Short mmCIF file of C-alpha atoms and ligand atoms in Angstrom, two decimals:
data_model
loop_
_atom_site.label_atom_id
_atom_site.label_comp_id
_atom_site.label_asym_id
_atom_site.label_seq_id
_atom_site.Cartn_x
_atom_site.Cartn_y
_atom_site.Cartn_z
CA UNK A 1 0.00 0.00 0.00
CA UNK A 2 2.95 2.06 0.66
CA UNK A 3 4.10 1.73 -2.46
CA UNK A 4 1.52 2.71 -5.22
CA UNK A 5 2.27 6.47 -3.97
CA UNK A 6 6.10 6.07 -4.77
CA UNK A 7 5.34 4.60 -7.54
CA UNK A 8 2.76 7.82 -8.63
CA UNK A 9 5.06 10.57 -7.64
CA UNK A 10 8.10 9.17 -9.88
CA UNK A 11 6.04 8.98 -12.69
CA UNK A 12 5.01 12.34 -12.25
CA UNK A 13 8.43 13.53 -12.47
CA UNK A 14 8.74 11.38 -15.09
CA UNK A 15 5.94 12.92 -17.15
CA UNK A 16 6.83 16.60 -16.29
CA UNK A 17 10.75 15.72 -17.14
CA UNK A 18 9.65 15.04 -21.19
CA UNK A 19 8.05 19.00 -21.43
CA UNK A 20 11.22 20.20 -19.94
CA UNK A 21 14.63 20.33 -18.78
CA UNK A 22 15.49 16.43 -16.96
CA UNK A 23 15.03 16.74 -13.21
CA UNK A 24 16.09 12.98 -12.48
CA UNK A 25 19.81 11.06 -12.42
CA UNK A 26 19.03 7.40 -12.54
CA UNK A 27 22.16 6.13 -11.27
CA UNK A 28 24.21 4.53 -14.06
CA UNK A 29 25.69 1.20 -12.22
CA UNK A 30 28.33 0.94 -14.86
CA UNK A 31 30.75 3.71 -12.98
CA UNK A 32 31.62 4.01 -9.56
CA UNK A 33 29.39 6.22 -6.84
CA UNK A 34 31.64 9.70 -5.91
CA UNK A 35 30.65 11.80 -2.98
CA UNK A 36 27.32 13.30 -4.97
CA UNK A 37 26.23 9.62 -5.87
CA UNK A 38 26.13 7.86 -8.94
CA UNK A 39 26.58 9.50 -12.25
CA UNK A 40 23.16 9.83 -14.46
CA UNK A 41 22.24 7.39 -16.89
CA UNK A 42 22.00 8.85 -20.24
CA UNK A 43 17.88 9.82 -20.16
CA UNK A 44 17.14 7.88 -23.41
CA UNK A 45 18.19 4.68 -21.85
CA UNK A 46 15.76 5.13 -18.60
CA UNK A 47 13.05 2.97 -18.69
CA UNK A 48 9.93 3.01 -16.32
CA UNK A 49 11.55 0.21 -14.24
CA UNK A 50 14.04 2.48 -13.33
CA UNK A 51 11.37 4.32 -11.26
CA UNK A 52 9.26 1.33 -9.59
CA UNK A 53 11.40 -0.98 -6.61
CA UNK A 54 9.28 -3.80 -4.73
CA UNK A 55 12.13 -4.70 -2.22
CA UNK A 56 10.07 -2.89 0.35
CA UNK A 57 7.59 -5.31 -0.21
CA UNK A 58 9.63 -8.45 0.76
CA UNK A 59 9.52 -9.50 4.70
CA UNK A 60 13.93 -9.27 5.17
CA UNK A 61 15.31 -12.55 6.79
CA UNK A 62 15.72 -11.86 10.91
CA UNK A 63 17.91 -15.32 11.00
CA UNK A 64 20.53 -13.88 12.26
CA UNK A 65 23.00 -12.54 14.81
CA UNK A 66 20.75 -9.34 15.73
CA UNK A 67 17.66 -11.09 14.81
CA UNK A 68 16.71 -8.00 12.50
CA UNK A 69 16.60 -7.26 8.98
CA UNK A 70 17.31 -3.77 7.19
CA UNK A 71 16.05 -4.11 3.63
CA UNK A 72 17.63 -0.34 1.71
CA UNK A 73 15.49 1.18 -0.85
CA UNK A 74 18.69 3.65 -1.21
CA UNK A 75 20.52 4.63 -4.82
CA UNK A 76 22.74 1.69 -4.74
CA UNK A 77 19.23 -0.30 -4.85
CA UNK A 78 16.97 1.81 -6.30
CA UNK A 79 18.62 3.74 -8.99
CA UNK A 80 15.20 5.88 -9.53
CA UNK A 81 16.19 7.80 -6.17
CA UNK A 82 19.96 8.99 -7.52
CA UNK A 83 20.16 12.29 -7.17
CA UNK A 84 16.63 13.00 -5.61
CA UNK A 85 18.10 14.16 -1.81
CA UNK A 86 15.50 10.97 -0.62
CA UNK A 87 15.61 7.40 0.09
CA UNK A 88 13.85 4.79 2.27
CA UNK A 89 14.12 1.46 4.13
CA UNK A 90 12.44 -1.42 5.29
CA UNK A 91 13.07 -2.82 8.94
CA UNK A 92 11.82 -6.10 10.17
CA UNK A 93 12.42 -6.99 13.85
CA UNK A 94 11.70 -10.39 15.41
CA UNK A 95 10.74 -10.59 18.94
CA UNK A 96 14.09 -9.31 20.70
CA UNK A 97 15.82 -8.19 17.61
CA UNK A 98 17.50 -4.83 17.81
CA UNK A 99 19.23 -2.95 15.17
CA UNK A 100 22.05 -2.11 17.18
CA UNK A 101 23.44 1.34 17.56
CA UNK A 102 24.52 3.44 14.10
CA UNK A 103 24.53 6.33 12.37
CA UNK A 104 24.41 7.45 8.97
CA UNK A 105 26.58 9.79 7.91
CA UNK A 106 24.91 11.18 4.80
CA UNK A 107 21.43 12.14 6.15
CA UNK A 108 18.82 12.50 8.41
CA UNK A 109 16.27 10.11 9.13
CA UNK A 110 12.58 10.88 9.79
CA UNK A 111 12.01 7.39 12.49
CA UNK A 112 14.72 8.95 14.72
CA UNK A 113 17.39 12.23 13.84
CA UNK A 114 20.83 11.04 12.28
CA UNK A 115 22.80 10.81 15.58
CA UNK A 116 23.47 7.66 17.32
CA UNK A 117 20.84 5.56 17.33
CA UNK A 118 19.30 1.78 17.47
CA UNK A 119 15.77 -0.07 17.47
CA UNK A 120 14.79 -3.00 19.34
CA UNK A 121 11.31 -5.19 19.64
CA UNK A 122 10.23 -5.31 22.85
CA UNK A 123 6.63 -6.92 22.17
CA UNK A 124 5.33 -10.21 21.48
CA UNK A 125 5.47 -10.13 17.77
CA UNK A 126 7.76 -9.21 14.80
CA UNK A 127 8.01 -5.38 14.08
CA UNK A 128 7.78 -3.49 10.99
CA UNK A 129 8.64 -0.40 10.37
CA UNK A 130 9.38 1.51 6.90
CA UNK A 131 11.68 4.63 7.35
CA UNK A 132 12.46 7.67 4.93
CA UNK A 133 16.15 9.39 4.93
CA UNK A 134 16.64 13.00 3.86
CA UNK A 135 19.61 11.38 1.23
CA UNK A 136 19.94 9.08 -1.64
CA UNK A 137 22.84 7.83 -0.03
CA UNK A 138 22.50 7.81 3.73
CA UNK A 139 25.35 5.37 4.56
CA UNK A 140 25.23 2.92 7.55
CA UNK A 141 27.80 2.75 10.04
CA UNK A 142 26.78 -0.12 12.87
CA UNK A 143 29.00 0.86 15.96
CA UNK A 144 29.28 -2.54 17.15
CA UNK A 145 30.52 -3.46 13.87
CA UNK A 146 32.68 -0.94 13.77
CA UNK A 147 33.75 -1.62 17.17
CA UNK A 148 34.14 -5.25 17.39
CA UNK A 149 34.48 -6.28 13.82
CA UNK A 150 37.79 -5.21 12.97
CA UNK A 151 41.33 -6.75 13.74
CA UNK A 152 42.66 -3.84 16.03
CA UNK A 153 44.32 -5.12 19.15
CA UNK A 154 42.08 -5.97 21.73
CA UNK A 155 43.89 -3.93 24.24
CA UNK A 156 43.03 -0.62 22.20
CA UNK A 157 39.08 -1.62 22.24
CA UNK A 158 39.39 -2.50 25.70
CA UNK A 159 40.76 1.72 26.35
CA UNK A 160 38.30 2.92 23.95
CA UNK A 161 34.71 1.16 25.36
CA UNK A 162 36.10 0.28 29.10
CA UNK A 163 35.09 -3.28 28.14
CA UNK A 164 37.56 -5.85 30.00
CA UNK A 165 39.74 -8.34 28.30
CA UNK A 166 37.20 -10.95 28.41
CA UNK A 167 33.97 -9.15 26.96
CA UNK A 168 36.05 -7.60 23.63
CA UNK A 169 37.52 -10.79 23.08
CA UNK A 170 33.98 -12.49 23.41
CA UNK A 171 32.55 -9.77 21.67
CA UNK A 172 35.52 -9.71 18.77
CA UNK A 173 34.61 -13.73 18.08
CA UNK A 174 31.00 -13.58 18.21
CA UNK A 175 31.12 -10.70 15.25
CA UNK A 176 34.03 -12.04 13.29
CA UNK A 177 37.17 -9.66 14.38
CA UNK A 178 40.79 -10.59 15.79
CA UNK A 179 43.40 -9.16 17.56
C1 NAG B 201 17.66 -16.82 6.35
O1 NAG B 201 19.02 -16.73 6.71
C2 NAG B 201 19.53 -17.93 7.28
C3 NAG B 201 20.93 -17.64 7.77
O2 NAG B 201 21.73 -17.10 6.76
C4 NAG B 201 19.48 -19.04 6.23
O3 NAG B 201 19.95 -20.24 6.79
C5 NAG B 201 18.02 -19.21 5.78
O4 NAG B 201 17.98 -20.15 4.73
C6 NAG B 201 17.46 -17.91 5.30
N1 NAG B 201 16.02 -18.06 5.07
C7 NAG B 201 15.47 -17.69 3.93
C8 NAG B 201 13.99 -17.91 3.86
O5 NAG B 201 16.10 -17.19 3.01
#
């Protein structure tokens, strides 16, 4: 249901784009993504596909470590946003999932600001939640990942979080660093 609207506004800028100057940049997957995201794809090769994306549709797979899923509806996925300052996502949390602590570096998001933040499912059932960011490209940086999934020298984690010997080491194995 979420998606017809998507679906309606693109094609609107679709429409007005052919009576005027081109006002989208579907990324062009062919070169590499710089700082302003993708380059565009040349407007005679855009298609209508380029403007529809049904991955927010699909329930993400919460087999795993954090018990969560983040399904990205950003450029990199949907080449339609490129460009547009906009981009969504898709969460599904099972019962005690979290999405643990991150940022993203290249926007603002509407379900919380762009600072530190996490999710978790406190209730009975699995959670949903579909979330807009003020960026095509809004980056995800999960601090635990950063934190723990790296091979810096325990001892260095251990002065940076406070964590003993035990718990970074623990913490290092269980998300795939060394040291
Ligand atoms: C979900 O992920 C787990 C772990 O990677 C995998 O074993 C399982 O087959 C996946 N389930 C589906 C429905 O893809």
């Amino acid at each position: 249901m979420m998606f017809l609207p998507i679906f309606f506004f693109f094609s609107l800028l679709f429409s007005f784009s052919q009576a005027s100057v081109v006002d989208f940049c579907v990324a062009d997957f062919s070169l590499p993504d710089g700082p302003a995201g993708y380059s565009c794809k040349k407007p005679a090769k855009v298609t209508v596909d380029d403007f529809t994306y049904s991955g927010l549709g699909k329930v993400g797979n919460t087999s795993n470590i954090i018990k969560a899923a983040v399904t990205p509806a950003f450029a990199a996925q949907f080449g339609g946003v490129n460009g547009l300052g906009l981009s969504m996502a898709r969460l599904d949390i099972a019962v005690d999932g979290v999405v643990p602590m991150h940022t993203h570096p290249g926007a603002s998001e509407i379900l919380f600001v762009g600072l530190l933040h996490f999710q978790i499912n406190s209730g009975k059932t699995n959670a949903l939640a579909i979330v807009s960011f003020s960026s095509s490209n809004p980056g995800l940086q999960i601090l635990d990942f950063a934190l723990f999934a790296n091979d810096l020298p325990s001892e260095l984690v251990e002065k940076t979080t406070f964590l003993d010997d035990a718990q970074v080491k623990k913490l290092k194995k269980v998300l795939g660093g060394t040291g």
